[in-house]
Amino acid sequence: VQARPLAFITNQGSDSVSVIDTETNHVIETIGVGHRPAGVVVSHNGERVYVSNPESRDISVIDTASMTTIQSISVGGGPVAIDISPDDKHVFVADWYEDSVFVIDTGTLKIVKQIKVGDSPSGLTVDPDGEFLYVANRDDNTVMIINLADFRVINTIAVGKAPFGMALNSQLQQLYTANVQ
């Protein structure tokens, strides 16, 4: 039995996530999460969804089989952007107020590393090979590259004013930033 394609959408006003069946375009479930959810990422195996909640300073972990929040993980002062490694072993969370990226082990659901980055990290993306994490630092006007083998910053690149989001085209070896100013 093939699983139906689902989209998980955060609802900041109602502290919830809507689950949308993308074949019918209907909401099939609404799941309560932390306060003012922002970022969302689905594991590659489809078993879990991770949601950043800046106002409650935590990450909600949703089990897709039961469509329930199974755990809340306290993270920093303002977790915003979130992404996951291609092997589903680590979730990366950009913390706006602590100028850090937190690394969560998905097996233990514990923070295993805190990486200091630039001012107000707001965007994250992991390359498809799981070698590098790219971090947009909005108030530094930079993107940092983190080597995921040792969780060290290996390069800082000046970009346009106030980078917030990013898109990676790994085939062309190009990274794009969306600059909010």
Coordinates of N, CA and C in Angstrom, one line a residue:
V1 N 0.8 -1.2 0.0 CA 0.0 0.0 0.0 C 0.9 1.2 0.0
Q2 N 0.7 2.1 -1.0 CA 1.5 3.3 -1.1 C 0.9 4.4 -0.2
A3 N 1.7 5.0 0.6 CA 1.3 6.1 1.4 C 0.9 7.3 0.6
R4 N -0.2 8.0 1.0 CA -0.6 9.1 0.2 C 0.3 10.3 0.5
P5 N 0.5 11.2 -0.5 CA 1.5 12.3 -0.3 C 0.8 13.3 0.6
L6 N 1.6 13.8 1.6 CA 1.1 14.7 2.6 C 1.9 15.9 2.7
A7 N 1.3 17.0 3.0 CA 2.0 18.3 3.3 C 1.7 18.7 4.7
F8 N 2.7 19.2 5.5 CA 2.5 19.6 6.9 C 2.8 21.1 6.9
I9 N 1.7 21.8 7.3 CA 1.8 23.3 7.2 C 1.6 23.9 8.6
T10 N 2.5 24.8 9.1 CA 2.4 25.4 10.4 C 1.3 26.5 10.4
N11 N 0.6 26.5 11.5 CA -0.5 27.5 11.7 C -0.1 28.3 13.0
Q12 N 0.6 29.5 12.8 CA 1.1 30.3 13.9 C -0.1 30.7 14.8
G13 N -1.2 31.1 14.3 CA -2.3 31.6 15.0 C -3.0 30.6 15.9
S14 N -2.9 29.4 15.6 CA -3.6 28.3 16.4 C -2.7 27.3 17.0
D15 N -1.4 27.5 17.0 CA -0.4 26.6 17.6 C -0.7 25.2 17.1
S16 N -0.7 25.0 15.8 CA -1.0 23.7 15.3 C -0.3 23.5 13.9
V17 N -0.4 22.3 13.4 CA 0.1 21.9 12.1 C -1.1 21.3 11.4
S18 N -1.4 21.8 10.2 CA -2.4 21.1 9.3 C -1.7 20.1 8.4
V19 N -2.4 18.9 8.4 CA -1.9 17.9 7.5 C -2.8 17.9 6.3
I20 N -2.2 18.1 5.1 CA -3.0 18.2 3.9 C -2.7 17.0 3.0
D21 N -3.7 16.3 2.5 CA -3.6 15.2 1.5 C -3.4 16.0 0.2
T22 N -2.2 15.9 -0.4 CA -2.0 16.7 -1.6 C -2.6 16.1 -2.9
E23 N -3.2 14.9 -2.8 CA -4.0 14.4 -3.9 C -5.4 15.0 -4.0
T24 N -6.0 15.2 -2.8 CA -7.3 15.8 -2.7 C -7.3 17.3 -2.3
N25 N -6.2 17.8 -1.9 CA -6.0 19.2 -1.4 C -7.0 19.5 -0.2
H26 N -7.2 18.5 0.6 CA -8.0 18.7 1.8 C -7.2 18.4 3.1
V27 N -7.5 19.2 4.1 CA -6.9 19.0 5.4 C -7.5 17.8 6.0
I28 N -6.7 16.8 6.4 CA -7.2 15.5 6.9 C -6.9 15.4 8.4
E29 N -6.1 16.3 9.0 CA -5.8 16.3 10.4 C -5.2 17.6 10.8
T30 N -5.4 18.0 12.1 CA -4.8 19.2 12.7 C -4.2 18.7 14.0
I31 N -2.9 19.0 14.1 CA -2.1 18.5 15.3 C -1.6 19.7 16.1
G32 N -1.9 19.6 17.4 CA -1.4 20.7 18.3 C 0.1 20.5 18.5
V33 N 0.8 21.7 18.5 CA 2.3 21.8 18.7 C 2.5 22.9 19.6
G34 N 3.8 23.4 19.7 CA 4.2 24.5 20.6 C 3.6 25.8 20.2
H35 N 4.1 26.9 20.8 CA 3.5 28.2 20.6 C 4.2 28.9 19.4
R36 N 3.3 29.3 18.5 CA 3.7 30.1 17.3 C 4.7 29.3 16.4
P37 N 4.2 28.1 15.9 CA 5.1 27.3 15.1 C 5.6 28.0 13.8
A38 N 6.8 27.8 13.4 CA 7.4 28.5 12.3 C 7.9 27.5 11.2
G39 N 9.0 26.8 11.5 CA 9.6 25.9 10.6 C 9.1 24.5 10.7
V40 N 9.2 23.8 9.6 CA 8.7 22.4 9.6 C 9.6 21.6 8.7
V41 N 10.0 20.4 9.1 CA 10.7 19.5 8.2 C 10.2 18.0 8.4
V42 N 10.1 17.3 7.3 CA 9.6 15.9 7.4 C 10.8 15.0 7.2
S43 N 11.0 14.0 8.0 CA 12.1 13.0 7.8 C 12.0 12.4 6.4
H44 N 13.1 12.0 5.9 CA 13.1 11.4 4.6 C 12.4 10.1 4.5
N45 N 12.4 9.4 5.6 CA 11.6 8.1 5.7 C 10.1 8.3 5.9
G46 N 9.7 9.6 6.2 CA 8.3 9.9 6.4 C 7.7 9.5 7.7
E47 N 8.5 9.1 8.6 CA 8.0 8.7 9.9 C 7.8 9.8 11.0
R48 N 8.6 10.9 10.8 CA 8.5 12.0 11.8 C 8.5 13.3 11.1
V49 N 7.8 14.3 11.8 CA 7.8 15.7 11.4 C 8.4 16.4 12.6
Y50 N 9.2 17.4 12.3 CA 9.8 18.3 13.3 C 9.4 19.7 13.1
V51 N 8.9 20.4 14.1 CA 8.4 21.7 14.0 C 9.1 22.6 15.0
S52 N 9.6 23.8 14.5 CA 10.2 24.8 15.4 C 9.1 25.7 15.9
N53 N 9.2 26.0 17.2 CA 8.2 26.8 17.9 C 8.9 27.9 18.6
P54 N 9.2 29.1 18.0 CA 10.0 30.2 18.6 C 9.4 30.7 19.9
E55 N 8.1 30.8 20.0 CA 7.6 31.4 21.2 C 7.6 30.5 22.5
S56 N 7.5 29.2 22.3 CA 7.6 28.2 23.4 C 9.1 27.7 23.5
R57 N 9.9 28.1 22.6 CA 11.4 27.8 22.6 C 11.6 26.3 22.6
D58 N 10.9 25.6 21.7 CA 11.1 24.2 21.6 C 10.8 23.6 20.2
I59 N 11.0 22.3 20.0 CA 10.8 21.6 18.8 C 9.7 20.6 19.1
S60 N 8.6 20.5 18.3 CA 7.6 19.5 18.5 C 8.0 18.3 17.5
V61 N 7.9 17.1 18.0 CA 8.1 15.9 17.2 C 6.8 15.2 17.0
I62 N 6.4 15.1 15.7 CA 5.2 14.5 15.4 C 5.4 13.1 14.8
D63 N 4.7 12.1 15.3 CA 4.8 10.8 14.7 C 3.7 10.7 13.6
T64 N 4.1 10.4 12.4 CA 3.2 10.4 11.3 C 2.2 9.2 11.2
A65 N 2.6 8.1 11.9 CA 1.7 6.9 12.0 C 0.4 7.3 12.8
S66 N 0.7 7.9 14.0 CA -0.5 8.2 14.9 C -1.0 9.7 14.7
M67 N -0.2 10.5 13.9 CA -0.6 11.9 13.7 C -0.7 12.6 15.0
T68 N 0.2 12.4 15.9 CA 0.2 13.0 17.2 C 1.6 13.6 17.5
T69 N 1.7 14.6 18.4 CA 2.9 15.1 18.9 C 3.4 14.2 20.0
I70 N 4.6 13.6 19.8 CA 5.0 12.6 20.7 C 6.1 13.1 21.7
Q71 N 6.7 14.3 21.4 CA 7.7 14.8 22.3 C 7.9 16.3 22.0
S72 N 8.3 17.0 23.0 CA 8.7 18.4 22.9 C 10.2 18.5 23.4
I73 N 11.0 19.2 22.6 CA 12.4 19.3 22.9 C 12.8 20.7 23.2
S74 N 13.2 21.1 24.4 CA 13.6 22.5 24.6 C 14.8 22.8 23.8
V75 N 14.8 24.0 23.1 CA 15.9 24.4 22.3 C 16.1 25.9 22.4
G76 N 17.1 26.4 23.0 CA 17.5 27.8 22.9 C 16.5 28.8 23.3
G77 N 16.7 30.0 22.7 CA 15.8 31.1 23.0 C 14.8 31.5 21.9
G78 N 15.0 31.0 20.7 CA 14.1 31.3 19.6 C 14.4 30.4 18.4
P79 N 14.0 29.2 18.4 CA 14.3 28.3 17.3 C 13.4 28.7 16.1
V80 N 14.0 28.9 14.9 CA 13.2 29.3 13.8 C 13.4 28.3 12.6
A81 N 14.5 28.4 11.9 CA 14.7 27.5 10.7 C 15.0 26.1 11.2
I82 N 14.7 25.1 10.4 CA 14.9 23.7 10.8 C 15.1 22.9 9.5
D83 N 16.0 21.9 9.6 CA 16.3 21.0 8.4 C 16.8 19.7 9.0
I84 N 16.9 18.7 8.1 CA 17.2 17.4 8.6 C 18.3 16.8 7.6
S85 N 19.2 16.0 8.2 CA 20.2 15.3 7.4 C 19.6 14.3 6.5
P86 N 20.2 14.0 5.3 CA 19.7 13.1 4.4 C 19.5 11.7 4.9
D87 N 20.3 11.3 6.0 CA 20.2 10.0 6.6 C 19.2 10.0 7.8
D88 N 18.5 11.1 8.0 CA 17.5 11.2 9.1 C 18.1 11.1 10.5
K89 N 19.5 11.2 10.6 CA 20.1 11.1 12.0 C 20.1 12.3 12.8
H90 N 20.1 13.5 12.1 CA 20.2 14.8 12.8 C 19.2 15.8 12.3
V91 N 18.7 16.5 13.2 CA 17.9 17.7 12.9 C 18.7 18.9 13.3
F92 N 18.7 19.9 12.4 CA 19.4 21.1 12.6 C 18.4 22.3 12.9
V93 N 18.7 23.1 13.9 CA 17.8 24.1 14.3 C 18.5 25.4 14.4
A94 N 18.1 26.5 13.7 CA 18.7 27.8 13.8 C 18.0 28.5 14.9
D95 N 18.8 29.0 15.9 CA 18.2 29.8 17.0 C 18.6 31.3 16.8
W96 N 17.5 32.0 16.6 CA 17.6 33.5 16.3 C 18.3 34.3 17.4
Y97 N 18.0 34.0 18.6 CA 18.5 34.8 19.7 C 19.9 34.3 20.3
E98 N 20.2 33.1 20.1 CA 21.4 32.6 20.7 C 22.5 32.5 19.6
D99 N 22.2 32.9 18.4 CA 23.2 32.9 17.3 C 23.9 31.6 17.2
S100 N 23.1 30.6 17.1 CA 23.6 29.2 17.1 C 22.8 28.3 16.3
V101 N 23.4 27.2 15.9 CA 22.6 26.1 15.3 C 22.7 24.9 16.3
F102 N 21.6 24.4 16.7 CA 21.6 23.2 17.6 C 21.4 22.0 16.7
V103 N 22.1 20.9 17.1 CA 22.1 19.6 16.4 C 21.4 18.7 17.4
I104 N 20.3 18.1 16.9 CA 19.5 17.1 17.7 C 19.7 15.7 17.1
D105 N 20.0 14.8 17.9 CA 20.1 13.4 17.5 C 18.7 12.8 17.4
T106 N 18.2 12.3 16.3 CA 16.9 11.9 16.1 C 16.6 10.6 16.8
G107 N 17.6 9.8 17.1 CA 17.4 8.6 17.9 C 17.1 8.8 19.3
T108 N 17.9 9.7 20.0 CA 17.7 10.0 21.4 C 16.8 11.2 21.6
L109 N 16.6 12.0 20.6 CA 15.8 13.3 20.7 C 16.5 14.2 21.7
K110 N 17.8 14.2 21.7 CA 18.6 15.1 22.6 C 19.5 16.0 21.8
I111 N 19.8 17.2 22.3 CA 20.7 18.1 21.7 C 22.1 17.5 21.9
V112 N 22.9 17.3 20.8 CA 24.2 16.8 20.9 C 25.3 17.8 20.5
K113 N 24.9 19.0 20.0 CA 25.9 20.0 19.6 C 25.2 21.3 19.5
Q114 N 26.0 22.4 19.9 CA 25.6 23.7 19.7 C 26.7 24.4 18.9
I115 N 26.4 24.9 17.7 CA 27.4 25.5 16.8 C 27.2 27.0 16.8
K116 N 28.1 27.8 17.2 CA 28.0 29.3 17.1 C 28.1 29.7 15.7
V117 N 27.2 30.6 15.2 CA 27.1 31.1 13.9 C 27.0 32.6 14.0
G118 N 26.6 33.2 12.9 CA 26.5 34.7 12.8 C 25.2 35.2 13.5
D119 N 25.0 36.5 13.4 CA 23.9 37.1 14.1 C 22.5 36.9 13.4
S120 N 21.6 36.4 14.2 CA 20.2 36.1 13.8 C 20.1 35.1 12.6
P121 N 20.6 33.8 12.9 CA 20.4 32.8 11.8 C 19.0 32.5 11.6
S122 N 18.6 32.5 10.3 CA 17.2 32.4 10.0 C 16.9 31.4 8.9
G123 N 17.9 30.9 8.2 CA 17.6 30.0 7.1 C 18.7 28.9 7.2
L124 N 18.2 27.6 6.9 CA 19.1 26.5 6.9 C 18.9 25.6 5.7
T125 N 19.9 25.0 5.1 CA 19.7 24.0 4.1 C 20.9 23.0 4.2
V126 N 20.6 21.7 4.1 CA 21.6 20.7 4.1 C 21.8 20.2 2.6
D127 N 23.0 20.0 2.2 CA 23.2 19.5 0.8 C 22.8 18.0 0.8
P128 N 22.4 17.6 -0.4 CA 21.8 16.2 -0.6 C 22.8 15.1 -0.1
D129 N 24.1 15.3 -0.1 CA 25.1 14.3 0.3 C 25.3 14.3 1.8
G130 N 24.7 15.3 2.5 CA 24.9 15.4 3.9 C 26.3 15.8 4.4
E131 N 27.0 16.5 3.5 CA 28.4 16.9 3.8 C 28.4 18.3 4.5
F132 N 27.5 19.2 4.0 CA 27.5 20.6 4.4 C 26.1 21.1 4.8
L133 N 26.2 22.0 5.8 CA 25.0 22.7 6.2 C 25.2 24.2 5.9
Y134 N 24.3 24.8 5.3 CA 24.4 26.2 4.9 C 23.5 27.0 5.9
V135 N 24.0 28.1 6.4 CA 23.2 28.9 7.4 C 23.2 30.4 7.0
A136 N 22.0 30.9 6.8 CA 21.8 32.3 6.4 C 21.7 33.1 7.8
N137 N 22.7 34.1 7.9 CA 22.7 34.9 9.1 C 22.2 36.3 8.7
R138 N 20.9 36.5 9.1 CA 20.2 37.7 8.6 C 20.9 39.0 9.0
D139 N 21.3 39.2 10.2 CA 21.8 40.5 10.6 C 23.3 40.6 10.4
D140 N 24.0 39.6 9.9 CA 25.4 39.7 9.5 C 25.6 39.8 8.0
N141 N 24.4 39.6 7.2 CA 24.5 39.6 5.8 C 25.5 38.5 5.3
T142 N 25.5 37.4 5.9 CA 26.4 36.3 5.5 C 25.7 34.9 5.4
V143 N 26.3 34.0 4.7 CA 26.0 32.6 4.8 C 27.2 31.9 5.3
M144 N 27.0 31.0 6.2 CA 28.1 30.2 6.7 C 28.0 28.8 6.2
I145 N 29.1 28.1 6.0 CA 29.1 26.7 5.6 C 29.7 25.9 6.7
I146 N 29.0 24.9 7.1 CA 29.4 24.1 8.2 C 29.7 22.7 7.7
N147 N 30.9 22.2 8.0 CA 31.2 20.8 7.6 C 30.5 19.9 8.6
L148 N 29.7 19.0 8.1 CA 28.9 18.1 9.0 C 29.7 16.9 9.6
A149 N 30.9 16.7 9.0 CA 31.8 15.6 9.6 C 32.2 16.0 11.0
D150 N 32.5 17.3 11.2 CA 33.0 17.7 12.5 C 32.2 18.9 13.1
F151 N 31.2 19.3 12.4 CA 30.3 20.4 12.9 C 31.1 21.7 13.1
R152 N 32.0 22.0 12.2 CA 32.8 23.2 12.2 C 32.5 24.1 11.0
V153 N 32.5 25.4 11.3 CA 32.3 26.4 10.3 C 33.5 26.5 9.5
I154 N 33.4 26.3 8.1 CA 34.6 26.2 7.3 C 34.7 27.4 6.3
N155 N 33.6 28.2 6.2 CA 33.6 29.4 5.4 C 32.5 30.3 5.7
T156 N 32.7 31.6 5.5 CA 31.7 32.6 5.7 C 31.7 33.5 4.4
I157 N 30.5 33.6 3.8 CA 30.4 34.3 2.5 C 29.5 35.5 2.7
A158 N 29.9 36.7 2.3 CA 29.1 37.9 2.3 C 28.0 37.8 1.2
V159 N 26.8 38.1 1.5 CA 25.7 38.0 0.5 C 24.9 39.3 0.6
G160 N 23.8 39.4 -0.1 CA 23.0 40.6 0.0 C 22.5 41.0 1.4
K161 N 21.7 42.0 1.5 CA 21.3 42.5 2.8 C 20.1 41.7 3.4
A162 N 20.4 41.1 4.6 CA 19.4 40.4 5.4 C 19.0 39.1 4.7
P163 N 19.9 38.1 4.5 CA 19.5 36.8 3.9 C 18.6 36.1 4.9
F164 N 17.5 35.5 4.5 CA 16.6 34.9 5.3 C 16.4 33.4 4.9
G165 N 16.0 33.2 3.7 CA 15.8 31.9 3.2 C 16.9 31.5 2.2
M166 N 17.0 30.2 1.9 CA 17.9 29.7 0.9 C 17.4 28.6 0.1
A167 N 17.9 28.4 -1.1 CA 17.6 27.3 -2.0 C 19.0 26.8 -2.6
L168 N 19.2 25.5 -2.6 CA 20.4 24.9 -3.1 C 20.1 24.2 -4.4
N169 N 20.8 24.5 -5.4 CA 20.8 23.7 -6.6 C 22.1 23.0 -6.7
S170 N 22.1 21.7 -6.2 CA 23.3 21.0 -6.0 C 23.9 20.5 -7.4
Q171 N 23.0 20.4 -8.4 CA 23.5 20.0 -9.7 C 24.4 21.1 -10.3
L172 N 24.0 22.3 -10.1 CA 24.7 23.5 -10.6 C 25.8 24.0 -9.6
Q173 N 25.7 23.4 -8.5 CA 26.6 23.9 -7.4 C 26.4 25.3 -7.1
Q174 N 25.1 25.7 -6.9 CA 24.8 27.1 -6.6 C 23.8 27.2 -5.5
L175 N 24.1 28.2 -4.6 CA 23.2 28.4 -3.5 C 22.6 29.8 -3.6
Y176 N 21.3 29.9 -3.5 CA 20.6 31.2 -3.6 C 20.1 31.6 -2.3
T177 N 20.2 33.0 -2.0 CA 19.6 33.5 -0.8 C 18.4 34.4 -1.1
A178 N 17.4 34.4 -0.3 CA 16.3 35.4 -0.4 C 16.6 36.4 0.7
N179 N 16.9 37.6 0.2 CA 17.3 38.7 1.1 C 16.0 39.6 1.4
V180 N 15.7 39.8 2.7 CA 14.5 40.5 3.0 C 14.6 42.0 3.0
Q181 N 15.8 42.5 2.8 CA 16.0 43.9 2.7 C 16.7 44.3 1.4

